[in-house]
Amino acid sequence: MRWGNVGLRVDPTYRQRRFGAELRRLRERARLSSTEAAALLGMRQPQLSSVEAGKTGLSVERVQQLARAEGVSSQTFVQALIDLGQQSGKGWWSDYRAVLSSAHLDLAELEDGARSVVTYEPMFVPGILQTRDYAEVIHRAGYRPMGDEGRAAAVRFRVRRGGLVTGERPPSLHAVVHEAALCMSLGEPKVMRDQLLYLIELARLPHVTIQILPSDGPIPFGTGFVLLTPQVRELGTVVVSHIEKSLYLDDAEALSRYRDWFATLAGSALPAVDPDAAPSARGAKGSLGLLQRILYPLL
């Protein structure tokens, strides 16, 4: 490959940037400057900087060499890092590359590679659990203006994301949803009714756990987030919702902090929705009971 600006990615994906960031962490833990590491790998310093910025890849041999310099003992981690850099980045989401932002595509790619997804939503049903009608209402009445084509594509995209939950190799999914998110009819009572019924049906799946955080509980709304964990836990990512641009966090401290925060939320939420439990075992104060009370006026 020729170097300089030729052949470098102009707009790397999150996966590509993450691969570069992990290599930079390896280098820093090995106490190597970028110049020293480049010399070790038989590269020039600007080349390594481009790799760490996600603008280009790195050969398997050089990844392994850098891992040895850092003293990485887990071959599972090294192989996962190699896979991260070798992936094509292509999937069903690639069909939307021309019409949706990179944030949409990055999230779908992360979900596709996740073994575990945990999410907290204070104001909306989590996107991966939304019905088509609910997604249409959200996008029609959302704060971001969208043309008809973009809105239709965004709805189709969200429904495709939801197919991961019911597909052949779904991740484990644990969602904590604030009661407030389920009480808004959005001007469409039937849409909300069908959405709540769909949540109950999804809760029948063995890999899906849904809990409701009650409005009279000890925790305020907070900010929505999703924690996606692939086969190697250290390569997880937290996506924090924001009105302007979602925040992607992947350092060890942030991952630990959000895992602890989700554990607190789950511990404060009502017992999980379990439609198949005997009525006597459901308890009066459970997520299913609260869902049913919200549903009653909509039936």
Protein backbone atom coordinates (compact mmCIF):
# COMPACT_ATOMS: atom_id res chain seq x y z
CA MET A 1 0.00 0.00 0.00
CA ARG A 2 1.20 3.54 -0.77
CA TRP A 3 1.15 5.88 2.17
CA GLY A 4 0.49 9.59 2.59
CA ASN A 5 -3.18 10.40 2.12
CA VAL A 6 -3.64 7.82 -0.64
CA GLY A 7 -5.77 4.83 0.31
CA LEU A 8 -6.71 6.16 3.75
CA ARG A 9 -10.31 6.07 4.94
CA VAL A 10 -11.90 9.50 5.04
CA ASP A 11 -14.73 8.56 7.42
CA PRO A 12 -13.87 5.40 9.40
CA THR A 13 -16.70 3.45 10.99
CA TYR A 14 -16.90 3.01 14.73
CA ARG A 15 -15.56 -0.55 14.41
CA GLN A 16 -12.54 0.71 12.48
CA ARG A 17 -11.91 3.51 14.98
CA ARG A 18 -12.29 1.04 17.85
CA PHE A 19 -9.71 -1.30 16.32
CA GLY A 20 -7.26 1.60 16.13
CA ALA A 21 -8.06 2.70 19.68
CA GLU A 22 -7.40 -0.80 21.02
CA LEU A 23 -4.04 -0.88 19.27
CA ARG A 24 -3.19 2.48 20.80
CA ARG A 25 -4.07 1.11 24.24
CA LEU A 26 -1.80 -1.87 23.65
CA ARG A 27 1.03 0.47 22.68
CA GLU A 28 0.50 2.72 25.69
CA ARG A 29 0.36 -0.21 28.10
CA ALA A 30 3.64 -1.41 26.58
CA ARG A 31 5.04 2.06 27.39
CA LEU A 32 6.02 2.64 23.78
CA SER A 33 5.83 5.97 22.02
CA SER A 34 4.24 5.93 18.59
CA THR A 35 7.71 6.34 17.07
CA GLU A 36 9.11 3.41 19.09
CA ALA A 37 6.15 1.19 18.28
CA ALA A 38 6.35 2.05 14.59
CA ALA A 39 10.03 1.09 14.54
CA LEU A 40 9.22 -2.18 16.31
CA LEU A 41 6.59 -2.99 13.68
CA GLY A 42 8.76 -1.93 10.73
CA MET A 43 6.59 1.08 9.95
CA ARG A 44 6.91 4.84 9.88
CA GLN A 45 5.29 6.85 12.66
CA PRO A 46 2.67 8.54 10.39
CA GLN A 47 1.61 5.09 9.20
CA LEU A 48 1.00 3.90 12.75
CA SER A 49 -0.88 7.11 13.58
CA SER A 50 -3.21 6.43 10.65
CA VAL A 51 -3.80 2.91 11.95
CA GLU A 52 -4.59 4.17 15.45
CA ALA A 53 -7.03 6.71 13.97
CA GLY A 54 -8.91 3.92 12.18
CA LYS A 55 -7.95 5.24 8.76
CA THR A 56 -6.29 2.00 7.71
CA GLY A 57 -5.81 -1.52 8.99
CA LEU A 58 -2.89 -3.53 10.33
CA SER A 59 -1.70 -6.99 9.36
CA VAL A 60 -2.34 -9.98 11.59
CA GLU A 61 1.39 -10.42 12.14
CA ARG A 62 1.84 -6.84 13.35
CA VAL A 63 -1.16 -7.06 15.70
CA GLN A 64 0.35 -10.18 17.22
CA GLN A 65 3.74 -8.49 17.48
CA LEU A 66 2.27 -5.50 19.31
CA ALA A 67 0.33 -7.81 21.65
CA ARG A 68 3.57 -9.65 22.51
CA ALA A 69 5.29 -6.35 23.24
CA GLU A 70 2.51 -5.50 25.70
CA GLY A 71 2.61 -8.96 27.22
CA VAL A 72 -1.00 -9.93 26.47
CA SER A 73 -1.56 -13.42 27.82
CA SER A 74 -5.10 -13.97 26.50
CA GLN A 75 -5.00 -15.40 22.99
CA THR A 76 -8.79 -15.13 22.95
CA PHE A 77 -8.47 -11.36 23.26
CA VAL A 78 -5.76 -11.16 20.60
CA GLN A 79 -7.83 -13.22 18.16
CA ALA A 80 -10.91 -11.09 18.86
CA LEU A 81 -8.85 -7.98 18.17
CA ILE A 82 -7.59 -9.47 14.91
CA ASP A 83 -11.17 -10.34 13.93
CA LEU A 84 -12.23 -6.79 14.73
CA GLY A 85 -9.68 -5.45 12.30
CA GLN A 86 -10.34 -8.07 9.61
CA GLN A 87 -14.14 -7.81 9.46
CA SER A 88 -15.58 -6.44 6.23
CA GLY A 89 -18.16 -4.31 8.02
CA LYS A 90 -20.81 -5.45 5.53
CA GLY A 91 -24.21 -6.71 6.62
CA TRP A 92 -27.90 -6.02 6.12
CA TRP A 93 -27.25 -2.46 7.34
CA SER A 94 -25.08 -1.80 4.30
CA ASP A 95 -28.25 -1.37 2.22
CA TYR A 96 -28.95 1.85 4.15
CA ARG A 97 -25.53 3.43 3.77
CA ALA A 98 -26.73 6.03 1.27
CA VAL A 99 -29.81 7.14 3.22
CA LEU A 100 -29.03 6.91 6.95
CA SER A 101 -26.26 8.32 9.11
CA SER A 102 -23.19 6.37 10.15
CA ALA A 103 -24.53 6.28 13.74
CA HIS A 104 -27.39 4.01 12.58
CA LEU A 105 -25.01 1.67 10.78
CA ASP A 106 -22.48 1.57 13.63
CA LEU A 107 -25.16 0.57 16.14
CA ALA A 108 -26.53 -2.19 13.90
CA GLU A 109 -23.04 -3.59 13.36
CA LEU A 110 -22.39 -3.60 17.10
CA GLU A 111 -25.70 -5.36 17.78
CA ASP A 112 -24.95 -7.96 15.13
CA GLY A 113 -21.70 -8.91 16.87
CA ALA A 114 -23.03 -8.78 20.43
CA ARG A 115 -23.47 -11.78 22.69
CA SER A 116 -25.23 -9.64 25.29
CA VAL A 117 -27.28 -6.44 25.05
CA VAL A 118 -28.45 -4.55 28.12
CA THR A 119 -30.36 -1.32 27.75
CA TYR A 120 -32.09 1.31 29.83
CA GLU A 121 -34.70 3.62 28.33
CA PRO A 122 -36.43 6.38 30.31
CA MET A 123 -38.72 7.88 27.65
CA PHE A 124 -39.23 5.40 24.79
CA VAL A 125 -39.54 1.69 24.19
CA PRO A 126 -36.02 0.51 23.26
CA GLY A 127 -35.55 0.68 19.50
CA ILE A 128 -34.73 -3.01 19.15
CA LEU A 129 -38.10 -3.86 20.79
CA GLN A 130 -40.34 -1.49 18.84
CA THR A 131 -43.21 -2.49 16.58
CA ARG A 132 -43.35 -1.02 13.09
CA ASP A 133 -46.36 1.18 13.98
CA TYR A 134 -44.65 2.52 17.11
CA ALA A 135 -41.47 3.26 15.13
CA GLU A 136 -43.52 5.11 12.51
CA VAL A 137 -45.17 7.31 15.14
CA ILE A 138 -41.82 8.06 16.79
CA HIS A 139 -40.23 9.08 13.51
CA ARG A 140 -43.26 11.02 12.31
CA ALA A 141 -43.54 13.06 15.48
CA GLY A 142 -39.84 13.18 16.34
CA TYR A 143 -37.81 16.30 17.03
CA ARG A 144 -35.57 15.69 14.02
CA PRO A 145 -37.11 16.79 10.72
CA MET A 146 -36.91 14.06 8.09
CA GLY A 147 -38.11 13.78 4.54
CA ASP A 148 -40.54 11.03 3.58
CA GLU A 149 -37.81 8.86 2.07
CA GLY A 150 -35.50 9.18 5.04
CA ARG A 151 -38.29 8.55 7.52
CA ALA A 152 -39.47 5.44 5.69
CA ALA A 153 -35.90 4.13 5.55
CA ALA A 154 -35.38 4.81 9.26
CA VAL A 155 -38.54 2.87 10.14
CA ARG A 156 -37.54 -0.09 7.95
CA PHE A 157 -34.09 0.02 9.51
CA ARG A 158 -35.48 -0.07 13.04
CA VAL A 159 -37.71 -3.02 12.21
CA ARG A 160 -34.72 -4.87 10.73
CA ARG A 161 -32.81 -4.22 13.96
CA GLY A 162 -35.67 -5.79 15.88
CA GLY A 163 -35.35 -8.93 13.79
CA LEU A 164 -32.15 -9.69 15.69
CA VAL A 165 -34.18 -10.46 18.82
CA THR A 166 -36.32 -13.07 17.10
CA GLY A 167 -33.65 -14.35 14.70
CA GLU A 168 -31.63 -17.55 14.64
CA ARG A 169 -28.68 -16.40 16.77
CA PRO A 170 -30.01 -13.68 19.05
CA PRO A 171 -27.95 -12.14 21.86
CA SER A 172 -29.22 -12.25 25.40
CA LEU A 173 -31.25 -9.08 25.90
CA HIS A 174 -32.03 -7.41 29.20
CA ALA A 175 -34.05 -4.19 29.05
CA VAL A 176 -35.06 -1.90 31.89
CA VAL A 177 -37.73 0.55 30.75
CA HIS A 178 -39.05 3.41 32.86
CA GLU A 179 -42.79 3.41 33.48
CA ALA A 180 -43.01 6.87 31.90
CA ALA A 181 -42.01 5.43 28.53
CA LEU A 182 -45.01 3.10 28.60
CA CYS A 183 -47.60 5.65 29.69
CA MET A 184 -47.28 7.97 26.69
CA SER A 185 -49.90 7.16 24.08
CA LEU A 186 -48.16 9.43 21.54
CA GLY A 187 -51.66 10.35 20.34
CA GLU A 188 -52.09 6.77 19.11
CA PRO A 189 -53.66 4.59 21.86
CA LYS A 190 -53.94 1.54 19.58
CA VAL A 191 -50.29 1.81 18.62
CA MET A 192 -49.25 1.91 22.26
CA ARG A 193 -51.57 -0.98 23.12
CA ASP A 194 -50.08 -3.16 20.41
CA GLN A 195 -46.58 -2.16 21.49
CA LEU A 196 -47.21 -3.18 25.10
CA LEU A 197 -48.69 -6.49 23.99
CA TYR A 198 -45.63 -7.06 21.82
CA LEU A 199 -43.35 -6.50 24.81
CA ILE A 200 -45.26 -9.16 26.72
CA GLU A 201 -44.87 -11.60 23.82
CA LEU A 202 -41.15 -10.91 23.51
CA ALA A 203 -40.75 -11.59 27.21
CA ARG A 204 -41.74 -15.20 26.51
CA LEU A 205 -38.45 -15.71 24.67
CA PRO A 206 -35.86 -17.41 26.88
CA HIS A 207 -33.11 -14.91 26.02
CA VAL A 208 -35.22 -11.79 26.68
CA THR A 209 -35.64 -10.12 30.09
CA ILE A 210 -37.82 -7.02 30.42
CA GLN A 211 -38.21 -5.07 33.65
CA ILE A 212 -40.17 -1.91 34.37
CA LEU A 213 -38.71 0.81 36.59
CA PRO A 214 -41.73 2.31 38.40
CA SER A 215 -42.32 6.04 38.57
CA ASP A 216 -42.51 5.88 42.37
CA GLY A 217 -39.16 4.11 42.60
CA PRO A 218 -35.94 5.46 44.11
CA ILE A 219 -34.20 6.30 40.81
CA PRO A 220 -34.97 9.33 38.59
CA PHE A 221 -35.24 9.13 34.81
CA GLY A 222 -31.57 9.53 33.89
CA THR A 223 -30.24 9.04 30.38
CA GLY A 224 -30.89 6.11 28.08
CA PHE A 225 -28.01 3.86 27.14
CA VAL A 226 -27.24 0.46 25.66
CA LEU A 227 -24.28 -1.74 26.60
CA LEU A 228 -23.25 -4.19 23.89
CA THR A 229 -20.85 -6.98 24.82
CA PRO A 230 -19.27 -9.26 22.19
CA GLN A 231 -17.58 -12.58 22.91
CA VAL A 232 -14.68 -10.78 24.61
CA ARG A 233 -16.01 -8.65 27.43
CA GLU A 234 -13.18 -6.08 27.21
CA LEU A 235 -14.32 -5.13 23.70
CA GLY A 236 -17.77 -4.04 24.82
CA THR A 237 -19.24 -0.64 23.99
CA VAL A 238 -21.67 1.69 25.74
CA VAL A 239 -23.83 3.87 23.50
CA VAL A 240 -25.32 6.79 25.44
CA SER A 241 -28.33 8.49 23.87
CA HIS A 242 -28.13 12.19 23.12
CA ILE A 243 -30.42 14.52 21.22
CA GLU A 244 -27.59 15.70 18.97
CA LYS A 245 -25.22 12.75 18.68
CA SER A 246 -24.98 9.50 20.61
CA LEU A 247 -21.84 9.01 22.68
CA TYR A 248 -19.76 5.85 22.20
CA LEU A 249 -17.71 4.82 25.25
CA ASP A 250 -15.35 1.86 25.26
CA ASP A 251 -12.65 2.38 27.89
CA ALA A 252 -12.51 -0.05 30.80
CA GLU A 253 -13.61 2.54 33.36
CA ALA A 254 -16.72 3.53 31.39
CA LEU A 255 -17.70 -0.09 30.75
CA SER A 256 -17.39 -0.90 34.45
CA ARG A 257 -19.31 2.22 35.45
CA TYR A 258 -22.25 1.50 33.15
CA ARG A 259 -22.36 -2.17 34.08
CA ASP A 260 -22.66 -1.11 37.73
CA TRP A 261 -25.27 1.51 36.85
CA PHE A 262 -27.37 -1.03 34.95
CA ALA A 263 -27.13 -3.47 37.86
CA THR A 264 -28.48 -0.72 40.12
CA LEU A 265 -31.34 -0.02 37.72
CA ALA A 266 -32.22 -3.70 37.39
CA GLY A 267 -32.09 -4.12 41.15
CA SER A 268 -34.51 -1.22 41.63
CA ALA A 269 -36.88 -2.26 38.84
CA LEU A 270 -39.87 -4.54 39.32
CA PRO A 271 -39.47 -8.31 38.81
CA ALA A 272 -39.19 -9.22 35.14
CA VAL A 273 -42.19 -9.74 32.88
CA ASP A 274 -43.03 -13.46 32.91
CA PRO A 275 -46.26 -14.15 30.99
CA ASP A 276 -45.91 -17.92 31.45
CA ALA A 277 -45.70 -17.86 35.25
CA ALA A 278 -48.69 -19.09 37.19
CA PRO A 279 -50.90 -16.19 38.33
CA SER A 280 -50.14 -17.01 41.96
CA ALA A 281 -46.41 -16.68 41.30
CA ARG A 282 -46.49 -13.36 39.48
CA GLY A 283 -46.99 -11.17 42.50
CA ALA A 284 -49.03 -8.00 42.67
CA LYS A 285 -46.01 -5.74 42.25
CA GLY A 286 -44.25 -7.00 39.17
CA SER A 287 -43.44 -5.70 35.72
CA LEU A 288 -46.22 -7.75 34.13
CA GLY A 289 -48.79 -6.44 36.61
CA LEU A 290 -47.75 -2.85 35.91
CA LEU A 291 -47.90 -3.45 32.16
CA GLN A 292 -51.38 -4.88 32.51
CA ARG A 293 -52.56 -1.87 34.52
CA ILE A 294 -51.21 0.47 31.84
CA LEU A 295 -52.82 -1.66 29.15
CA TYR A 296 -56.30 -1.83 30.70
CA PRO A 297 -57.51 1.65 29.63
CA LEU A 298 -56.18 1.02 26.10
CA LEU A 299 -58.13 -2.20 25.52
